[in-house]
PDB file of C-alpha atoms in Angstrom:
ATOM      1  CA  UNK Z 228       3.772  41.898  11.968  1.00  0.00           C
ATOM      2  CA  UNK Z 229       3.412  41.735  15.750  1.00  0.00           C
ATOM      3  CA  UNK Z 230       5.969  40.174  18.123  1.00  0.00           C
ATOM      4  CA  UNK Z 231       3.541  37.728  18.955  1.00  0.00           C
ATOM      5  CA  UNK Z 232       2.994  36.440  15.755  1.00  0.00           C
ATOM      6  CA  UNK Z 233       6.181  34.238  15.749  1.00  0.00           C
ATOM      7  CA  UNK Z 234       4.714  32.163  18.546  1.00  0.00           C
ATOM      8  CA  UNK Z 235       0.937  32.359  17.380  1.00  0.00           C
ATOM      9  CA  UNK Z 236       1.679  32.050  13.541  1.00  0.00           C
ATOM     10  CA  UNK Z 237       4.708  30.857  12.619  1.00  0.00           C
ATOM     11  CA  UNK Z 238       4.128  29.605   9.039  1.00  0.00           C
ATOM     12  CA  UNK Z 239       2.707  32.943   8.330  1.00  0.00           C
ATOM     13  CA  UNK Z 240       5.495  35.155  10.179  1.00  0.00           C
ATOM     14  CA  UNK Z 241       8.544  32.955   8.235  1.00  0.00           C
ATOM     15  CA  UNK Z 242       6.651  32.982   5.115  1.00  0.00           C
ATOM     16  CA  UNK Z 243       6.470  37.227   5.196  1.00  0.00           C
ATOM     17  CA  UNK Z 244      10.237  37.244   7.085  1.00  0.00           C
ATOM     18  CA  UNK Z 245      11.589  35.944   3.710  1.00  0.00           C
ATOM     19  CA  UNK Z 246      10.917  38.452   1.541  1.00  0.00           C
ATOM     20  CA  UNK Z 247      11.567  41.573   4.301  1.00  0.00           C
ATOM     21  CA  UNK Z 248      13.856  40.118   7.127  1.00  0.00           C
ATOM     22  CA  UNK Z 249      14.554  42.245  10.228  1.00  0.00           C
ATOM     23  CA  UNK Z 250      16.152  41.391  13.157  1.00  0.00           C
ATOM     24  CA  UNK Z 251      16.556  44.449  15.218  1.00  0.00           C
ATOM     25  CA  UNK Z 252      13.374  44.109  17.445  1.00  0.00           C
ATOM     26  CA  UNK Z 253      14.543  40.577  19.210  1.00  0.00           C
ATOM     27  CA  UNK Z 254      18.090  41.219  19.088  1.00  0.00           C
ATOM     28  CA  UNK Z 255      17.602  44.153  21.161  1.00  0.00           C
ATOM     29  CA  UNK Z 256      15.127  42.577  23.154  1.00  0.00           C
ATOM     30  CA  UNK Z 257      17.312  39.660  23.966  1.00  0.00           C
ATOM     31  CA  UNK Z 258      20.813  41.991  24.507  1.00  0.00           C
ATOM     32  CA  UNK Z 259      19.341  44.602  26.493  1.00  0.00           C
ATOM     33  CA  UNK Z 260      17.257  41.954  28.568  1.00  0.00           C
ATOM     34  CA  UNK Z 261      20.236  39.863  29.429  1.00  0.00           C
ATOM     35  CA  UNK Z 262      22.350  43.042  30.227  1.00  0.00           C
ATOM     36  CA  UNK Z 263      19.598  44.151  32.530  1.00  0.00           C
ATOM     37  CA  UNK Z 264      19.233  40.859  33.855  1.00  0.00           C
ATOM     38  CA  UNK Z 265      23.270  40.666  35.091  1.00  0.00           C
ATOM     39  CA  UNK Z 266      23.644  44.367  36.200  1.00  0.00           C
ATOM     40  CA  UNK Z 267      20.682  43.844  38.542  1.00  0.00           C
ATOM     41  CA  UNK Z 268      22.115  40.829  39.923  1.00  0.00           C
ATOM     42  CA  UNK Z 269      25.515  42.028  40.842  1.00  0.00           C
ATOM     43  CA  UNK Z 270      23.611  44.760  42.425  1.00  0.00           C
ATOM     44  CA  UNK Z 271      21.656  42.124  44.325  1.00  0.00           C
ATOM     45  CA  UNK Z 272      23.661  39.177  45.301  1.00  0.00           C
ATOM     46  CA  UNK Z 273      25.923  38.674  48.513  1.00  0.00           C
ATOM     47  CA  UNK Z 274      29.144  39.681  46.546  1.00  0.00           C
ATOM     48  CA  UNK Z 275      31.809  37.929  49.160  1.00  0.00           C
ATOM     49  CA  UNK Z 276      29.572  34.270  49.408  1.00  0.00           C
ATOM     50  CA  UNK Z 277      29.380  34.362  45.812  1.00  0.00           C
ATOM     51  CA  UNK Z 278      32.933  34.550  45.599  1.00  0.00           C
ATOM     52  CA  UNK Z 279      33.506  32.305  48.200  1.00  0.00           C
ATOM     53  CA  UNK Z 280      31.614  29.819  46.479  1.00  0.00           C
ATOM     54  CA  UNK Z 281      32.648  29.839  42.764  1.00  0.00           C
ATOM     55  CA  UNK Z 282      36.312  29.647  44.412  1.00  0.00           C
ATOM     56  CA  UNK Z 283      35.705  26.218  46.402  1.00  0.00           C
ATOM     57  CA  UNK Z 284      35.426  24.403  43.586  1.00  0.00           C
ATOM     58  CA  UNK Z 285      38.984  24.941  42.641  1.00  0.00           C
ATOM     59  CA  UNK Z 286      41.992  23.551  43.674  1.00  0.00           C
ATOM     60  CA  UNK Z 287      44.100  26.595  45.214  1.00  0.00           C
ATOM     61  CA  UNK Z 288      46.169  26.731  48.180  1.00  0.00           C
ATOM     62  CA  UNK Z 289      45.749  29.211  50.655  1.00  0.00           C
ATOM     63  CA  UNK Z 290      47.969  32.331  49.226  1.00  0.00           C
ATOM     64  CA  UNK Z 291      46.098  31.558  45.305  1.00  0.00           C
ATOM     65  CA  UNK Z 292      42.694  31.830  47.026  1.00  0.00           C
ATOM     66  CA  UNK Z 293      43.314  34.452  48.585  1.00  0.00           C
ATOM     67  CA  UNK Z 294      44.859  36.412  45.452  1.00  0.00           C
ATOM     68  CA  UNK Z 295      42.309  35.343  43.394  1.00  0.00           C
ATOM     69  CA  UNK Z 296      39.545  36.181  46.040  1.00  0.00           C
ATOM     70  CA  UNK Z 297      41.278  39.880  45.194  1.00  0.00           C
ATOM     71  CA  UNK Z 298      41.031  39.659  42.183  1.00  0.00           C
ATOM     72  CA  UNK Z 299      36.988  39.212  42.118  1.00  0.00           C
ATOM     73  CA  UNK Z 300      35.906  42.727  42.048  1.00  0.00           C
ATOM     74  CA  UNK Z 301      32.202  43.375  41.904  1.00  0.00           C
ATOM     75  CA  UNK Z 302      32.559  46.045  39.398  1.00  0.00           C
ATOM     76  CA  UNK Z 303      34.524  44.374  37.084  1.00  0.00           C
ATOM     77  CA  UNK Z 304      32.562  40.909  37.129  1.00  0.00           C
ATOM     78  CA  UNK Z 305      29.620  43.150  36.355  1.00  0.00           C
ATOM     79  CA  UNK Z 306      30.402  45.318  33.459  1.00  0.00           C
ATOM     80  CA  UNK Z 307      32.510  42.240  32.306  1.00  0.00           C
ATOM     81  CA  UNK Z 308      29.620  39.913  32.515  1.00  0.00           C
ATOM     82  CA  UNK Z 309      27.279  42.951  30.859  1.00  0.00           C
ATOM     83  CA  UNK Z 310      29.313  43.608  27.856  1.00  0.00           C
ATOM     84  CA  UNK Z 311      30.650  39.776  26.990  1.00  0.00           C
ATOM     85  CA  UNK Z 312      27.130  38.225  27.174  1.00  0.00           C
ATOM     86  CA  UNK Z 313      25.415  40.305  24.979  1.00  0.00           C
ATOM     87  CA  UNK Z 314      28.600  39.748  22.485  1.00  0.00           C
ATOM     88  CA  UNK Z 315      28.617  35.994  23.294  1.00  0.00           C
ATOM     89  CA  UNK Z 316      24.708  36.256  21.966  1.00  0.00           C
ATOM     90  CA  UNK Z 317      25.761  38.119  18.691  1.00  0.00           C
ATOM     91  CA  UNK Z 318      28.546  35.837  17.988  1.00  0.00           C
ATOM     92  CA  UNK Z 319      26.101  32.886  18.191  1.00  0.00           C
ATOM     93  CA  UNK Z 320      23.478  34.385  15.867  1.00  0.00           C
ATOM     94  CA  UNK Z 321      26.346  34.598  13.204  1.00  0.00           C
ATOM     95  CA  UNK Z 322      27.361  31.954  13.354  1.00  0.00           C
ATOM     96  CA  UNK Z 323      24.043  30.222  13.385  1.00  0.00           C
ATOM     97  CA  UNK Z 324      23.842  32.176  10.278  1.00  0.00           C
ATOM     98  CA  UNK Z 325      26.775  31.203   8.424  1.00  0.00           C
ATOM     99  CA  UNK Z 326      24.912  27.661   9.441  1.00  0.00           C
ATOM    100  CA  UNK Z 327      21.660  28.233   7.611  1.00  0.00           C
ATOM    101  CA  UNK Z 328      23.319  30.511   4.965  1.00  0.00           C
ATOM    102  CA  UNK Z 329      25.626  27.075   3.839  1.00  0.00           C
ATOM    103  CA  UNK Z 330      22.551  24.882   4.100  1.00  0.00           C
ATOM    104  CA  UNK Z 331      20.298  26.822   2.106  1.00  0.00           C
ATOM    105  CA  UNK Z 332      23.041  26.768  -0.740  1.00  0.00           C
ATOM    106  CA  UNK Z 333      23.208  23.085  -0.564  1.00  0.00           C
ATOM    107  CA  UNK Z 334      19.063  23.219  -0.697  1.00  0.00           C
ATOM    108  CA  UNK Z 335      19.546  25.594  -3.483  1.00  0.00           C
ATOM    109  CA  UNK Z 336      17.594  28.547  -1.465  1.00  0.00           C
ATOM    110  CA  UNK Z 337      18.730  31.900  -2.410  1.00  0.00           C
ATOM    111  CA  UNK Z 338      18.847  34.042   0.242  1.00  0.00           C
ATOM    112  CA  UNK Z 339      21.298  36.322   1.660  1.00  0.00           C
ATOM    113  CA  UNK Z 340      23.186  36.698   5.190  1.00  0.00           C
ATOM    114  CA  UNK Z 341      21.033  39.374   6.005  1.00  0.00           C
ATOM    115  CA  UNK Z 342      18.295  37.074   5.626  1.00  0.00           C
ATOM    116  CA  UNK Z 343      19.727  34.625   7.335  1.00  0.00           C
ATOM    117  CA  UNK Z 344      21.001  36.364  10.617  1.00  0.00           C
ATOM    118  CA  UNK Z 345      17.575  37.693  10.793  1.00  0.00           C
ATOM    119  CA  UNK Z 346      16.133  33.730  10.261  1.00  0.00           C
ATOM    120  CA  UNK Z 347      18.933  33.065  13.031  1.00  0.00           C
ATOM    121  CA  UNK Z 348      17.527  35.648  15.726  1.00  0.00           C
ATOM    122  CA  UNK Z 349      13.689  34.799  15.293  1.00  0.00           C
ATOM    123  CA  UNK Z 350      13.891  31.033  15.670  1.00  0.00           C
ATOM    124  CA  UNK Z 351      15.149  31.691  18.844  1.00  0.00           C
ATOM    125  CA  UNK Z 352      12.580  33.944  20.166  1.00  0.00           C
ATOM    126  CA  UNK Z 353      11.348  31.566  22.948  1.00  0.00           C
ATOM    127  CA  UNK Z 354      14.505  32.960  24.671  1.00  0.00           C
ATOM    128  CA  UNK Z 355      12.752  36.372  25.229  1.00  0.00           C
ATOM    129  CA  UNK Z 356      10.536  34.364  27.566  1.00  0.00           C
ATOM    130  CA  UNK Z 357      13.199  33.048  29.564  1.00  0.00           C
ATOM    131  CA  UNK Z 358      14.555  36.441  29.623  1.00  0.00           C
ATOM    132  CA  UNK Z 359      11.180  37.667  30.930  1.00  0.00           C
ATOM    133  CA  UNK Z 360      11.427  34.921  33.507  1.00  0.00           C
ATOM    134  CA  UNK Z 361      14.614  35.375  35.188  1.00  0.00           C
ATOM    135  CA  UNK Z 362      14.038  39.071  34.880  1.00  0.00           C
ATOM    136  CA  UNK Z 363      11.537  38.343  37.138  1.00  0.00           C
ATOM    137  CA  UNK Z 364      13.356  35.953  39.150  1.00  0.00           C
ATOM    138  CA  UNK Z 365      16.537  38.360  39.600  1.00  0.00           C
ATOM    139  CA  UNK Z 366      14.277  40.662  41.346  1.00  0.00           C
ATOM    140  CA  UNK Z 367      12.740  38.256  43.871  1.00  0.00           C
ATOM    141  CA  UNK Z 368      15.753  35.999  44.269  1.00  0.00           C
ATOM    142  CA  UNK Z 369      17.451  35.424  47.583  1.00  0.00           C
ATOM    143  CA  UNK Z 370      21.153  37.017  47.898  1.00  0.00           C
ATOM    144  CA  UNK Z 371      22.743  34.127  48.141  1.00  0.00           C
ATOM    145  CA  UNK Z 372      21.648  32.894  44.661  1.00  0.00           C
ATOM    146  CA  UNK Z 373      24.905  31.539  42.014  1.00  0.00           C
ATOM    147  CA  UNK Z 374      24.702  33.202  38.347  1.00  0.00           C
ATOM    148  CA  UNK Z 375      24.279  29.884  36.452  1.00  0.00           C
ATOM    149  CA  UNK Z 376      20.992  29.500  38.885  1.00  0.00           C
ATOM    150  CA  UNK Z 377      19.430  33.166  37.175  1.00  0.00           C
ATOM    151  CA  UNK Z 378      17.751  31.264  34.423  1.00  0.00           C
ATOM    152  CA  UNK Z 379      14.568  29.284  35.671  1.00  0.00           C
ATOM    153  CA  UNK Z 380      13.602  27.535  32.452  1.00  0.00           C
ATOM    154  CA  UNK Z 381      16.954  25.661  32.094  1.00  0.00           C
ATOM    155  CA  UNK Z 382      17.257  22.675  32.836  1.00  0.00           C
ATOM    156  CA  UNK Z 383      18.702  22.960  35.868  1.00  0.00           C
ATOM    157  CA  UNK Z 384      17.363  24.365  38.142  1.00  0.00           C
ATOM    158  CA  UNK Z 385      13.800  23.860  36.347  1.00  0.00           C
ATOM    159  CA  UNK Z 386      14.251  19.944  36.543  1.00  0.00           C
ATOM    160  CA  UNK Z 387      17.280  18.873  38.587  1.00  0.00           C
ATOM    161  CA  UNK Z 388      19.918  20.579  40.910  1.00  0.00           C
ATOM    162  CA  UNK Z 389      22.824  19.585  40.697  1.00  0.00           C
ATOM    163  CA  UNK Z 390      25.860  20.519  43.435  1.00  0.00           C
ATOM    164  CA  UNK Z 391      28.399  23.225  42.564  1.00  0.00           C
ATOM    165  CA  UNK Z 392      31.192  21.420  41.239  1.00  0.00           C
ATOM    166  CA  UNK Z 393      29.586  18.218  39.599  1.00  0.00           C
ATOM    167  CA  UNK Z 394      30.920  17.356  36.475  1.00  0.00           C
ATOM    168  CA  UNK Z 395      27.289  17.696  34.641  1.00  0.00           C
ATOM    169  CA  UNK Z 396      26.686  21.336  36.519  1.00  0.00           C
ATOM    170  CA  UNK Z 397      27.538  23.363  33.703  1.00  0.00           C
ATOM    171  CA  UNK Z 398      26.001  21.551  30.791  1.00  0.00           C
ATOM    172  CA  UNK Z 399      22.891  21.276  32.662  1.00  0.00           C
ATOM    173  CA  UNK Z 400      22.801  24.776  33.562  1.00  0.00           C
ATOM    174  CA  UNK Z 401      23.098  25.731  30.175  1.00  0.00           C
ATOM    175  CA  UNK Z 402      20.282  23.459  28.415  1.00  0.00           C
ATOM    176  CA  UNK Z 403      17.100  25.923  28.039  1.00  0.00           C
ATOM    177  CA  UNK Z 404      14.302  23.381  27.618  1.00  0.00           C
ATOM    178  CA  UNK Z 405      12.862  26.584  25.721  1.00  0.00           C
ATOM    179  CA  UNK Z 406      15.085  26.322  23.068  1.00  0.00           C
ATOM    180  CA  UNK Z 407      12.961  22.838  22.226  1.00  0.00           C
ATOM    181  CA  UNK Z 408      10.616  25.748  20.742  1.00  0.00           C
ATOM    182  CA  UNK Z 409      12.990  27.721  19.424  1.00  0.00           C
ATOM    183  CA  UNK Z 410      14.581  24.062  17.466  1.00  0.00           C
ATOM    184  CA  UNK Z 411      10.474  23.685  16.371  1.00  0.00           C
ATOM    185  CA  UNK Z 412      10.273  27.347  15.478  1.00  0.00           C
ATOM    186  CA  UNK Z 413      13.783  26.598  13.201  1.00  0.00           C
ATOM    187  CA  UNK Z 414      12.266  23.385  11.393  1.00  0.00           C
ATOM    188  CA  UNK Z 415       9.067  25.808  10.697  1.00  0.00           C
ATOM    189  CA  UNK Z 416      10.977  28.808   9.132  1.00  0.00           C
ATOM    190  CA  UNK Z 417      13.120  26.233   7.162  1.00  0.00           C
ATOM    191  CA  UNK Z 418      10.088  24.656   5.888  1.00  0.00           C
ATOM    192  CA  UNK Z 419       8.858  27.718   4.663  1.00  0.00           C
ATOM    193  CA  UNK Z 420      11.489  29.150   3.260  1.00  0.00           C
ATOM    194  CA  UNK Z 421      12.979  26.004   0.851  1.00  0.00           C
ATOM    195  CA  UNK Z 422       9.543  23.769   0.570  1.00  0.00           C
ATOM    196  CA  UNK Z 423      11.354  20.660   2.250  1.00  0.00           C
ATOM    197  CA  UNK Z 424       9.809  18.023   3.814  1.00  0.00           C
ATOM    198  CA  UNK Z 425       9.418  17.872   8.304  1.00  0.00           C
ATOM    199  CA  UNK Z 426      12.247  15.660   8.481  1.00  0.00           C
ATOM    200  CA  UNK Z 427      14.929  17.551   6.098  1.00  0.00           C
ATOM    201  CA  UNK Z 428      13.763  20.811   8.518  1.00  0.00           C
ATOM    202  CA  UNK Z 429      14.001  18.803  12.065  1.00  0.00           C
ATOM    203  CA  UNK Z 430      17.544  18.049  11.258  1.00  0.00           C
ATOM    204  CA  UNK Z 431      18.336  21.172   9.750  1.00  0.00           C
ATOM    205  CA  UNK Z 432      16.888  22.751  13.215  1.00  0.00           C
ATOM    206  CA  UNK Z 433      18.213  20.585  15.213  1.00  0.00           C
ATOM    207  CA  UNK Z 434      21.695  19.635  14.350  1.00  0.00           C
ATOM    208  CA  UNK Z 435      23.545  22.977  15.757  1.00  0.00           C
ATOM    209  CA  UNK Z 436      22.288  21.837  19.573  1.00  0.00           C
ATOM    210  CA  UNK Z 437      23.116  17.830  18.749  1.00  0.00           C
ATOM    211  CA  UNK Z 438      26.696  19.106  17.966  1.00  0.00           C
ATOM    212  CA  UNK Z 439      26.932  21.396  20.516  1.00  0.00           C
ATOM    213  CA  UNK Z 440      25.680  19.394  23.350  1.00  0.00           C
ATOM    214  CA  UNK Z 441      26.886  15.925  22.142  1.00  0.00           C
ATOM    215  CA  UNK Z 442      30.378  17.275  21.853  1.00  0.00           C
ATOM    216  CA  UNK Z 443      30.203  18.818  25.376  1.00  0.00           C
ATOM    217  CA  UNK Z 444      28.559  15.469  26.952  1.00  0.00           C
ATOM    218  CA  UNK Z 445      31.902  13.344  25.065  1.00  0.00           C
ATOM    219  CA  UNK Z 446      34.361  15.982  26.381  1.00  0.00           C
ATOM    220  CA  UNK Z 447      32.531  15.746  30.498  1.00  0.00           C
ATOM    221  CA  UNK Z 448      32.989  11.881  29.814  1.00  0.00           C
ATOM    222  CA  UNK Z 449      36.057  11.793  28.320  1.00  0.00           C
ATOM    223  CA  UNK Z 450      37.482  13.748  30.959  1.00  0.00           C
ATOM    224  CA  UNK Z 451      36.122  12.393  33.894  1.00  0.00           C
TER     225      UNK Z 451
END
């Protein structure tokens, strides 16, 4: 089956993913992409404003800033950034898989973590398009450009823009309205693969992200 046929037949593409699940295609897609993505833009962006900016947010007085302004070295951010996000992304895919692996016990489905993981990875396919978009945009962007701005289809930039520093800034920044399809491409595959009923499968989709975000917007409001 095609790469394509996730988004064009999705029924069809969980339906044959049950019985021979593989992962390795989108994973790589997704880890190389992003690691791409982040080399090129420390390549790219005005190192020193960066720096300058992420550090006036914070509350340091003059001798901090300027040992932490040291402490900002382009090469290390980079390789840093390179090798932790593509591990951040495989530590979410397990545990998105422990997730589904514990729900499809309770709905009696009998599949492995194999399975699983590789249930885990396609549902979130849509995120190879934002991958293809801020490739795109890392190429074309202006130097001055913050890393949590890189990703176009989040929510913000894509629909608000908020200041550096605002309380909501980093949860908004993180929302990809994308992964909307990849929550509909969840409910699909777990339709498929135990026979349930759309709203069993919209929960079971959904309820990683409600956690997730709900727990983040308590903690911004708690703490503001």
């Amino acid at each position: 089956m095609s790469l394509l046929t996730v988004f064009t037949e999705p029924q069809q593409f969980f339906t044959a993913l049950k019985d021979k699940p593989h992962f390795a295609l989108p994973f790589w897609l997704l880890a190389l992409g992003t690691a791409l993505i982040l080399y090129l833009y420390y390549q790219r962006v005005d190192f020193d404003w960066m720096v300058d900016m992420l550090l006036s947010t914070e509350k340091l007085g003059p001798e901090e800033m300027e040992a932490a302004r040291k402490g900002m070295n382009r090469e290390i951010m980079s390789w840093s950034s390179i090798v932790l996000a593509p591990l951040g992304m495989l530590i979410a895919f397990l545990l998105a898989a422990v997730y589904y692996l514990l729900a499809g016990k309770i709905a009696g489905v009998q599949q492995g973590f194999k399975a699983w993981f590789a249930f885990s990875v396609w549902s979130s396919a849509p995120l190879l398009l934002s991958t293809v978009v801020a490739l795109l945009h890392v190429l074309t962007m202006p130097t001055q450009t913050l890393p949590d701005a890189l990703y176009l289809t989040h929510l913000d930039p894509m629909l608000i823009s908020l200041p550096l520093g605002h309380a909501w800034r980093g949860l908004s920044t993180s929302v990809d309205l994308l992964s909307l399809w990849g929550i509909a491409l969840g409910a699909i595959g777990w339709r498929s693969w135990t026979q349930s009923g759309w709203a069993q499968a919209i929960v079971v989709a959904s309820l990683p992200s409600l956690i997730i975000y709900g727990a983040w917007v308590v903690f911004i409001l708690a703490t503001r």
